[in-house]
């Protein structure tokens, strides 16, 4: 893509609607579809895009261990944002695409970004057989069974990865059968996950190749106004415990105490939605990251599931220096439950 095209596209990008958790996602969504409680997901169709909604993402994180004995984290994300609630072919398509790739080690954090206009084939998602791509980055089905078996690739001049994912459990619907409320005023999204991937693959650095194994978690979410007007960002946790249980939890920050919600996922795949503000997150330590005070150690309390854990960043400097910057990186969990996971923080 030449510089003029890229500059034009950046000028057109709607700042409020490109990535989860950024300020102004509470702006009005007139003309766009709005999530409705009671809607049933339709698979494999809902693995694909929903252009009538304003924002959407395919969001993979993976906690990995290399054959060198070190821990790693990987992120692969494709965001879709609509200027209008429709899809057309060619350069007049109102669908905009942004891809983020991250690779984290205990002392390095690698970031790459891709931008594209929809309608020209440079980026997009197909439901059957599943295929999501931007440039040469790809998340593609390895078999015809939806997203149960995937191959994921991405990279830049200083890193790349190629991962095979095999689901070992069911899809998880968050909130009320996939209708996930985000504020006391009722803003919501459609939200489901596949948090049971077994991952194998390779990480490529300029001077070495590392074979890795681990666990992956794919989030699928779409909406048109997921935040209230006074919410400015969020802290999102996806934690996999050594018991096999899992927790997805988030806090949406506002001018008061914020709003928390989430899902407890048992080892056998049963999902229990958390009541609003049942999850109690508390910052234990902040660190200066790119000139900002960012929480890098948390206390999470969830009495209903006898959970009291410390969540600590593996690499506190896991800053995504992208068009819309945020913090995203792997974490280590200790306390009543031990394990690993991912943390995303926006709006800092």
mmCIF file of C-alpha atoms in Angstrom:
data_model
loop_
_atom_site.group_PDB
_atom_site.id
_atom_site.type_symbol
_atom_site.label_atom_id
_atom_site.label_comp_id
_atom_site.label_asym_id
_atom_site.label_seq_id
_atom_site.Cartn_x
_atom_site.Cartn_y
_atom_site.Cartn_z
ATOM 1 C CA UNK A 1 0.000 0.000 0.000
ATOM 2 C CA UNK A 2 1.475 3.393 -0.923
ATOM 3 C CA UNK A 3 1.811 6.220 1.580
ATOM 4 C CA UNK A 4 -0.970 8.359 0.075
ATOM 5 C CA UNK A 5 -3.510 5.559 0.293
ATOM 6 C CA UNK A 6 -2.473 4.744 3.852
ATOM 7 C CA UNK A 7 -2.698 8.390 4.915
ATOM 8 C CA UNK A 8 -6.152 8.722 3.357
ATOM 9 C CA UNK A 9 -7.354 5.603 5.104
ATOM 10 C CA UNK A 10 -6.026 6.754 8.467
ATOM 11 C CA UNK A 11 -7.871 10.043 7.984
ATOM 12 C CA UNK A 12 -11.096 8.138 7.314
ATOM 13 C CA UNK A 13 -10.798 5.724 10.225
ATOM 14 C CA UNK A 14 -13.548 6.373 12.780
ATOM 15 C CA UNK A 15 -11.551 6.754 16.006
ATOM 16 C CA UNK A 16 -14.345 5.661 18.378
ATOM 17 C CA UNK A 17 -15.009 2.297 16.807
ATOM 18 C CA UNK A 18 -11.868 0.442 15.851
ATOM 19 C CA UNK A 19 -10.861 -1.552 18.909
ATOM 20 C CA UNK A 20 -12.315 -2.867 22.100
ATOM 21 C CA UNK A 21 -12.217 -0.637 25.110
ATOM 22 C CA UNK A 22 -11.290 2.728 23.604
ATOM 23 C CA UNK A 23 -12.863 5.981 24.690
ATOM 24 C CA UNK A 24 -16.027 7.139 22.874
ATOM 25 C CA UNK A 25 -17.343 3.660 22.129
ATOM 26 C CA UNK A 26 -20.440 5.018 23.856
ATOM 27 C CA UNK A 27 -21.261 7.373 21.004
ATOM 28 C CA UNK A 28 -24.637 7.131 19.291
ATOM 29 C CA UNK A 29 -25.157 4.302 16.803
ATOM 30 C CA UNK A 30 -28.053 5.636 14.755
ATOM 31 C CA UNK A 31 -28.662 3.579 11.629
ATOM 32 C CA UNK A 32 -26.667 0.565 12.841
ATOM 33 C CA UNK A 33 -28.049 -2.700 14.190
ATOM 34 C CA UNK A 34 -28.223 -3.028 17.982
ATOM 35 C CA UNK A 35 -27.845 -6.336 19.876
ATOM 36 C CA UNK A 36 -31.140 -7.758 21.114
ATOM 37 C CA UNK A 37 -31.557 -10.020 24.116
ATOM 38 C CA UNK A 38 -32.846 -13.458 23.181
ATOM 39 C CA UNK A 39 -31.121 -13.664 19.804
ATOM 40 C CA UNK A 40 -29.711 -17.111 19.095
ATOM 41 C CA UNK A 41 -26.303 -17.473 17.465
ATOM 42 C CA UNK A 42 -26.265 -19.235 14.109
ATOM 43 C CA UNK A 43 -23.108 -21.182 13.360
ATOM 44 C CA UNK A 44 -21.114 -21.219 11.185
ATOM 45 C CA UNK A 45 -22.663 -17.967 9.906
ATOM 46 C CA UNK A 46 -21.819 -15.992 13.050
ATOM 47 C CA UNK A 47 -18.124 -16.862 12.750
ATOM 48 C CA UNK A 48 -18.238 -14.469 9.790
ATOM 49 C CA UNK A 49 -18.707 -10.680 9.630
ATOM 50 C CA UNK A 50 -21.783 -8.642 10.563
ATOM 51 C CA UNK A 51 -21.504 -5.459 8.457
ATOM 52 C CA UNK A 52 -24.785 -4.053 9.757
ATOM 53 C CA UNK A 53 -23.091 -3.581 13.157
ATOM 54 C CA UNK A 54 -20.551 -0.813 13.662
ATOM 55 C CA UNK A 55 -17.678 -2.727 15.297
ATOM 56 C CA UNK A 56 -16.469 -6.326 15.438
ATOM 57 C CA UNK A 57 -13.363 -8.339 16.231
ATOM 58 C CA UNK A 58 -11.736 -11.762 16.006
ATOM 59 C CA UNK A 59 -9.347 -11.750 18.959
ATOM 60 C CA UNK A 60 -6.891 -14.564 19.698
ATOM 61 C CA UNK A 61 -4.450 -14.743 22.599
ATOM 62 C CA UNK A 62 -2.182 -17.652 23.479
ATOM 63 C CA UNK A 63 0.068 -18.460 26.440
ATOM 64 C CA UNK A 64 2.961 -20.597 25.242
ATOM 65 C CA UNK A 65 6.082 -22.368 26.495
ATOM 66 C CA UNK A 66 9.064 -22.820 24.210
ATOM 67 C CA UNK A 67 11.442 -25.707 23.789
ATOM 68 C CA UNK A 68 14.004 -23.316 25.311
ATOM 69 C CA UNK A 69 12.080 -23.421 28.617
ATOM 70 C CA UNK A 70 10.863 -19.809 28.382
ATOM 71 C CA UNK A 71 7.290 -18.521 28.463
ATOM 72 C CA UNK A 72 5.812 -16.512 25.590
ATOM 73 C CA UNK A 73 2.566 -14.789 24.679
ATOM 74 C CA UNK A 74 0.978 -14.248 21.264
ATOM 75 C CA UNK A 75 -1.852 -11.989 20.124
ATOM 76 C CA UNK A 76 -3.616 -12.028 16.721
ATOM 77 C CA UNK A 77 -6.502 -9.617 16.208
ATOM 78 C CA UNK A 78 -8.608 -8.508 13.266
ATOM 79 C CA UNK A 79 -10.901 -5.515 13.833
ATOM 80 C CA UNK A 80 -13.729 -4.494 11.521
ATOM 81 C CA UNK A 81 -15.224 -1.015 11.697
ATOM 82 C CA UNK A 82 -18.084 0.367 9.580
ATOM 83 C CA UNK A 83 -18.537 3.904 8.310
ATOM 84 C CA UNK A 84 -22.028 2.841 7.205
ATOM 85 C CA UNK A 85 -24.069 -0.302 8.066
ATOM 86 C CA UNK A 86 -23.623 -2.026 4.712
ATOM 87 C CA UNK A 87 -21.056 -3.748 2.526
ATOM 88 C CA UNK A 88 -20.193 -2.991 -1.082
ATOM 89 C CA UNK A 89 -17.414 -4.044 -3.415
ATOM 90 C CA UNK A 90 -14.437 -1.915 -4.373
ATOM 91 C CA UNK A 91 -12.868 1.150 -2.803
ATOM 92 C CA UNK A 92 -16.241 2.646 -1.856
ATOM 93 C CA UNK A 93 -16.805 -0.103 0.736
ATOM 94 C CA UNK A 94 -17.602 1.454 4.130
ATOM 95 C CA UNK A 95 -15.921 -1.439 5.950
ATOM 96 C CA UNK A 96 -12.466 -0.698 7.418
ATOM 97 C CA UNK A 97 -10.085 -3.351 8.725
ATOM 98 C CA UNK A 98 -7.204 -3.245 11.171
ATOM 99 C CA UNK A 99 -4.946 -6.134 12.216
ATOM 100 C CA UNK A 100 -2.726 -6.311 15.304
ATOM 101 C CA UNK A 101 -0.078 -8.929 16.014
ATOM 102 C CA UNK A 102 1.905 -9.147 19.227
ATOM 103 C CA UNK A 103 4.604 -11.472 20.510
ATOM 104 C CA UNK A 104 5.732 -11.139 24.130
ATOM 105 C CA UNK A 105 8.767 -12.567 25.907
ATOM 106 C CA UNK A 106 9.771 -11.863 29.538
ATOM 107 C CA UNK A 107 11.949 -8.959 28.356
ATOM 108 C CA UNK A 108 10.705 -8.008 24.860
ATOM 109 C CA UNK A 109 7.380 -7.038 23.328
ATOM 110 C CA UNK A 110 7.027 -7.092 19.541
ATOM 111 C CA UNK A 111 4.140 -5.319 17.786
ATOM 112 C CA UNK A 112 2.939 -5.100 14.176
ATOM 113 C CA UNK A 113 -0.111 -3.473 12.596
ATOM 114 C CA UNK A 114 -1.910 -3.722 9.268
ATOM 115 C CA UNK A 115 -4.643 -1.434 7.861
ATOM 116 C CA UNK A 116 -6.986 -2.036 4.942
ATOM 117 C CA UNK A 117 -10.160 -0.828 3.258
ATOM 118 C CA UNK A 118 -12.839 -3.463 2.738
ATOM 119 C CA UNK A 119 -14.223 -4.496 -0.624
ATOM 120 C CA UNK A 120 -10.884 -4.907 -2.416
ATOM 121 C CA UNK A 121 -9.851 -8.341 -1.121
ATOM 122 C CA UNK A 122 -6.921 -7.130 0.984
ATOM 123 C CA UNK A 123 -8.718 -8.001 4.228
ATOM 124 C CA UNK A 124 -11.903 -9.756 5.226
ATOM 125 C CA UNK A 125 -13.567 -12.742 6.852
ATOM 126 C CA UNK A 126 -15.446 -15.655 5.308
ATOM 127 C CA UNK A 127 -17.668 -17.858 7.457
ATOM 128 C CA UNK A 128 -17.555 -21.075 5.380
ATOM 129 C CA UNK A 129 -14.943 -22.413 5.266
ATOM 130 C CA UNK A 130 -13.724 -20.020 7.922
ATOM 131 C CA UNK A 131 -10.978 -17.663 6.794
ATOM 132 C CA UNK A 132 -9.926 -14.306 8.285
ATOM 133 C CA UNK A 133 -7.060 -12.339 6.770
ATOM 134 C CA UNK A 134 -5.364 -9.012 6.299
ATOM 135 C CA UNK A 135 -2.478 -8.900 3.814
ATOM 136 C CA UNK A 136 -0.538 -12.130 4.435
ATOM 137 C CA UNK A 137 -1.725 -12.564 8.028
ATOM 138 C CA UNK A 138 -4.297 -15.311 8.279
ATOM 139 C CA UNK A 139 -6.539 -17.267 10.630
ATOM 140 C CA UNK A 140 -7.865 -20.153 8.576
ATOM 141 C CA UNK A 141 -9.855 -23.308 9.240
ATOM 142 C CA UNK A 142 -7.861 -26.535 8.912
ATOM 143 C CA UNK A 143 -11.048 -28.624 8.663
ATOM 144 C CA UNK A 144 -14.693 -27.935 7.730
ATOM 145 C CA UNK A 145 -15.952 -27.872 11.352
ATOM 146 C CA UNK A 146 -16.187 -24.115 11.848
ATOM 147 C CA UNK A 147 -13.385 -22.761 14.057
ATOM 148 C CA UNK A 148 -12.533 -25.987 15.871
ATOM 149 C CA UNK A 149 -9.223 -26.392 14.058
ATOM 150 C CA UNK A 150 -7.271 -23.335 12.907
ATOM 151 C CA UNK A 151 -3.939 -22.272 11.445
ATOM 152 C CA UNK A 152 -2.799 -18.771 12.458
ATOM 153 C CA UNK A 153 0.067 -16.792 10.940
ATOM 154 C CA UNK A 154 1.335 -13.234 11.303
ATOM 155 C CA UNK A 155 4.561 -11.322 11.585
ATOM 156 C CA UNK A 156 6.785 -8.432 10.658
ATOM 157 C CA UNK A 157 10.455 -7.869 9.886
ATOM 158 C CA UNK A 158 11.573 -8.750 13.448
ATOM 159 C CA UNK A 159 9.205 -11.585 14.393
ATOM 160 C CA UNK A 160 6.627 -14.005 13.040
ATOM 161 C CA UNK A 161 4.646 -17.009 14.216
ATOM 162 C CA UNK A 162 2.788 -19.970 12.807
ATOM 163 C CA UNK A 163 0.401 -21.748 15.175
ATOM 164 C CA UNK A 164 -1.966 -24.710 14.898
ATOM 165 C CA UNK A 165 -5.027 -24.610 17.169
ATOM 166 C CA UNK A 166 -7.250 -27.546 18.131
ATOM 167 C CA UNK A 167 -10.336 -26.939 20.293
ATOM 168 C CA UNK A 168 -10.626 -29.253 23.302
ATOM 169 C CA UNK A 169 -13.960 -27.930 24.572
ATOM 170 C CA UNK A 170 -17.179 -26.161 23.540
ATOM 171 C CA UNK A 171 -17.885 -22.594 22.481
ATOM 172 C CA UNK A 172 -18.807 -20.366 25.426
ATOM 173 C CA UNK A 173 -21.639 -17.840 25.252
ATOM 174 C CA UNK A 174 -21.120 -14.928 27.627
ATOM 175 C CA UNK A 175 -23.825 -13.055 29.516
ATOM 176 C CA UNK A 176 -27.371 -14.087 28.699
ATOM 177 C CA UNK A 177 -26.734 -16.753 26.040
ATOM 178 C CA UNK A 178 -24.318 -14.453 24.221
ATOM 179 C CA UNK A 179 -25.942 -11.104 25.047
ATOM 180 C CA UNK A 180 -23.245 -9.411 27.138
ATOM 181 C CA UNK A 181 -24.284 -6.286 29.086
ATOM 182 C CA UNK A 182 -21.583 -3.644 29.424
ATOM 183 C CA UNK A 183 -23.122 -0.941 31.627
ATOM 184 C CA UNK A 184 -25.923 -0.269 34.156
ATOM 185 C CA UNK A 185 -27.662 1.629 31.339
ATOM 186 C CA UNK A 186 -27.914 -1.556 29.296
ATOM 187 C CA UNK A 187 -25.352 -1.155 26.511
ATOM 188 C CA UNK A 188 -24.446 -4.600 25.231
ATOM 189 C CA UNK A 189 -22.657 -6.707 22.646
ATOM 190 C CA UNK A 190 -22.945 -10.177 21.192
ATOM 191 C CA UNK A 191 -20.049 -12.120 22.694
ATOM 192 C CA UNK A 192 -18.834 -15.713 22.535
ATOM 193 C CA UNK A 193 -15.455 -17.401 22.943
ATOM 194 C CA UNK A 194 -13.528 -20.543 22.180
ATOM 195 C CA UNK A 195 -11.229 -20.702 25.243
ATOM 196 C CA UNK A 196 -10.194 -24.361 24.938
ATOM 197 C CA UNK A 197 -7.567 -24.387 22.208
ATOM 198 C CA UNK A 198 -4.492 -26.553 22.447
ATOM 199 C CA UNK A 199 -1.713 -24.760 20.573
ATOM 200 C CA UNK A 200 1.443 -25.999 18.861
ATOM 201 C CA UNK A 201 3.711 -24.156 16.478
ATOM 202 C CA UNK A 202 6.795 -22.021 15.990
ATOM 203 C CA UNK A 203 7.965 -18.513 16.809
ATOM 204 C CA UNK A 204 10.481 -16.993 14.437
ATOM 205 C CA UNK A 205 13.029 -14.373 15.506
ATOM 206 C CA UNK A 206 15.850 -13.002 13.337
ATOM 207 C CA UNK A 207 18.382 -15.212 15.109
ATOM 208 C CA UNK A 208 16.390 -18.282 16.151
ATOM 209 C CA UNK A 209 13.273 -20.447 15.776
ATOM 210 C CA UNK A 210 11.406 -21.610 18.887
ATOM 211 C CA UNK A 211 8.998 -24.551 18.966
ATOM 212 C CA UNK A 212 6.100 -23.827 21.332
ATOM 213 C CA UNK A 213 3.098 -25.482 22.946
ATOM 214 C CA UNK A 214 0.359 -23.982 25.075
ATOM 215 C CA UNK A 215 -3.229 -22.805 25.274
ATOM 216 C CA UNK A 216 -5.237 -20.356 23.172
ATOM 217 C CA UNK A 217 -8.381 -18.286 23.645
ATOM 218 C CA UNK A 218 -10.430 -16.752 20.808
ATOM 219 C CA UNK A 219 -12.952 -13.998 21.525
ATOM 220 C CA UNK A 220 -15.688 -13.018 19.054
ATOM 221 C CA UNK A 221 -17.630 -9.844 19.724
ATOM 222 C CA UNK A 222 -19.720 -7.363 17.753
ATOM 223 C CA UNK A 223 -21.916 -4.400 18.590
ATOM 224 C CA UNK A 224 -22.676 -0.820 17.611
ATOM 225 C CA UNK A 225 -22.610 0.977 20.987
ATOM 226 C CA UNK A 226 -21.038 -1.315 23.597
ATOM 227 C CA UNK A 227 -20.180 1.370 26.164
ATOM 228 C CA UNK A 228 -22.094 4.069 28.009
ATOM 229 C CA UNK A 229 -21.133 7.670 27.292
ATOM 230 C CA UNK A 230 -19.235 8.036 30.600
ATOM 231 C CA UNK A 231 -17.146 4.860 30.184
ATOM 232 C CA UNK A 232 -13.597 5.526 29.018
ATOM 233 C CA UNK A 233 -11.877 2.145 28.803
ATOM 234 C CA UNK A 234 -11.662 -1.325 30.243
ATOM 235 C CA UNK A 235 -9.535 -3.937 31.965
ATOM 236 C CA UNK A 236 -10.186 -7.398 30.500
ATOM 237 C CA UNK A 237 -8.911 -10.706 31.901
ATOM 238 C CA UNK A 238 -8.923 -14.168 30.301
ATOM 239 C CA UNK A 239 -7.475 -16.621 32.811
ATOM 240 C CA UNK A 240 -6.887 -20.371 32.493
ATOM 241 C CA UNK A 241 -6.263 -22.106 35.814
ATOM 242 C CA UNK A 242 -4.280 -25.269 36.424
ATOM 243 C CA UNK A 243 -7.512 -26.933 37.618
ATOM 244 C CA UNK A 244 -8.915 -26.610 34.082
ATOM 245 C CA UNK A 245 -11.406 -23.921 35.135
ATOM 246 C CA UNK A 246 -11.328 -20.528 33.400
ATOM 247 C CA UNK A 247 -12.455 -16.971 34.033
ATOM 248 C CA UNK A 248 -13.346 -14.206 31.618
ATOM 249 C CA UNK A 249 -13.832 -10.977 33.537
ATOM 250 C CA UNK A 250 -13.830 -7.278 32.752
ATOM 251 C CA UNK A 251 -14.120 -3.916 34.435
ATOM 252 C CA UNK A 252 -15.420 -0.969 32.428
ATOM 253 C CA UNK A 253 -14.105 2.230 33.955
ATOM 254 C CA UNK A 254 -16.257 5.331 34.421
ATOM 255 C CA UNK A 255 -16.517 8.339 36.719
ATOM 256 C CA UNK A 256 -17.617 6.212 39.680
ATOM 257 C CA UNK A 257 -16.716 2.663 40.741
ATOM 258 C CA UNK A 258 -16.987 1.153 37.273
ATOM 259 C CA UNK A 259 -18.927 -1.875 36.068
ATOM 260 C CA UNK A 260 -17.682 -5.464 36.209
ATOM 261 C CA UNK A 261 -19.011 -8.656 34.718
ATOM 262 C CA UNK A 262 -17.729 -11.923 33.304
ATOM 263 C CA UNK A 263 -18.140 -15.673 33.018
ATOM 264 C CA UNK A 264 -16.894 -18.569 35.131
ATOM 265 C CA UNK A 265 -16.082 -21.526 32.878
ATOM 266 C CA UNK A 266 -15.734 -24.946 34.461
ATOM 267 C CA UNK A 267 -13.193 -27.462 33.232
ATOM 268 C CA UNK A 268 -15.974 -29.470 31.551
ATOM 269 C CA UNK A 269 -17.203 -26.427 29.605
ATOM 270 C CA UNK A 270 -20.162 -25.247 31.695
ATOM 271 C CA UNK A 271 -20.506 -21.454 31.652
ATOM 272 C CA UNK A 272 -21.850 -19.523 34.648
ATOM 273 C CA UNK A 273 -22.423 -15.789 34.057
ATOM 274 C CA UNK A 274 -21.312 -13.480 36.850
ATOM 275 C CA UNK A 275 -23.773 -11.003 38.291
ATOM 276 C CA UNK A 276 -22.878 -7.351 37.666
ATOM 277 C CA UNK A 277 -20.093 -6.202 39.999
ATOM 278 C CA UNK A 278 -19.679 -9.676 41.511
ATOM 279 C CA UNK A 279 -16.048 -9.669 40.348
ATOM 280 C CA UNK A 280 -13.852 -7.390 42.492
ATOM 281 C CA UNK A 281 -10.629 -6.190 40.803
ATOM 282 C CA UNK A 282 -8.123 -4.024 42.658
ATOM 283 C CA UNK A 283 -4.866 -2.531 41.416
ATOM 284 C CA UNK A 284 -1.843 -3.613 43.474
ATOM 285 C CA UNK A 285 0.959 -2.001 41.491
ATOM 286 C CA UNK A 286 1.380 0.366 38.571
ATOM 287 C CA UNK A 287 4.393 0.942 36.369
ATOM 288 C CA UNK A 288 5.408 3.675 33.961
ATOM 289 C CA UNK A 289 4.740 2.360 30.450
ATOM 290 C CA UNK A 290 5.317 4.754 27.550
ATOM 291 C CA UNK A 291 4.909 7.667 29.948
ATOM 292 C CA UNK A 292 1.643 6.382 31.437
ATOM 293 C CA UNK A 293 0.876 4.872 34.850
ATOM 294 C CA UNK A 294 -0.474 1.425 33.920
ATOM 295 C CA UNK A 295 -1.616 -1.278 36.394
ATOM 296 C CA UNK A 296 0.645 -4.321 36.003
ATOM 297 C CA UNK A 297 -0.383 -6.272 39.105
ATOM 298 C CA UNK A 298 -3.960 -6.903 40.216
ATOM 299 C CA UNK A 299 -5.922 -8.582 42.981
ATOM 300 C CA UNK A 300 -9.078 -10.358 41.779
ATOM 301 C CA UNK A 301 -11.734 -11.489 44.254
ATOM 302 C CA UNK A 302 -14.680 -13.687 43.312
ATOM 303 C CA UNK A 303 -16.156 -15.115 46.545
ATOM 304 C CA UNK A 304 -18.879 -17.094 44.763
ATOM 305 C CA UNK A 305 -16.143 -19.298 43.306
ATOM 306 C CA UNK A 306 -13.702 -19.094 46.242
ATOM 307 C CA UNK A 307 -11.289 -17.114 44.085
ATOM 308 C CA UNK A 308 -8.689 -14.739 45.493
ATOM 309 C CA UNK A 309 -5.737 -14.357 43.150
ATOM 310 C CA UNK A 310 -2.917 -12.068 42.192
ATOM 311 C CA UNK A 311 -2.590 -11.406 38.456
ATOM 312 C CA UNK A 312 0.874 -10.190 37.447
ATOM 313 C CA UNK A 313 2.142 -9.098 34.041
ATOM 314 C CA UNK A 314 4.854 -11.353 32.626
ATOM 315 C CA UNK A 315 6.333 -8.305 30.903
ATOM 316 C CA UNK A 316 5.064 -4.969 32.302
ATOM 317 C CA UNK A 317 6.147 -3.141 29.119
ATOM 318 C CA UNK A 318 3.642 -4.967 26.881
ATOM 319 C CA UNK A 319 2.429 -1.782 25.213
ATOM 320 C CA UNK A 320 0.733 -2.022 21.815
ATOM 321 C CA UNK A 321 2.127 1.059 20.069
ATOM 322 C CA UNK A 322 -0.469 1.001 17.304
ATOM 323 C CA UNK A 323 -2.774 3.608 15.746
ATOM 324 C CA UNK A 324 -4.870 3.407 18.898
ATOM 325 C CA UNK A 325 -2.429 2.341 21.644
ATOM 326 C CA UNK A 326 -3.289 0.039 24.543
ATOM 327 C CA UNK A 327 -1.679 -2.533 26.872
ATOM 328 C CA UNK A 328 -1.968 -6.233 26.007
ATOM 329 C CA UNK A 329 0.137 -9.071 27.371
ATOM 330 C CA UNK A 330 0.373 -12.427 29.137
ATOM 331 C CA UNK A 331 -0.064 -12.691 32.898
ATOM 332 C CA UNK A 332 0.763 -15.179 35.651
ATOM 333 C CA UNK A 333 -1.874 -16.083 38.263
ATOM 334 C CA UNK A 334 -1.192 -17.106 41.876
ATOM 335 C CA UNK A 335 -3.231 -17.449 45.084
ATOM 336 C CA UNK A 336 -6.225 -19.709 45.600
ATOM 337 C CA UNK A 337 -5.858 -20.615 41.913
ATOM 338 C CA UNK A 338 -2.701 -20.740 39.818
ATOM 339 C CA UNK A 339 -2.396 -20.468 36.071
ATOM 340 C CA UNK A 340 -1.738 -18.159 33.141
ATOM 341 C CA UNK A 341 -3.750 -15.852 30.993
ATOM 342 C CA UNK A 342 -3.990 -12.533 29.189
ATOM 343 C CA UNK A 343 -4.798 -8.984 30.235
ATOM 344 C CA UNK A 344 -5.920 -6.114 28.035
ATOM 345 C CA UNK A 345 -6.153 -2.532 29.316
ATOM 346 C CA UNK A 346 -7.363 0.404 27.262
ATOM 347 C CA UNK A 347 -7.876 4.091 27.935
ATOM 348 C CA UNK A 348 -4.743 4.664 30.033
#
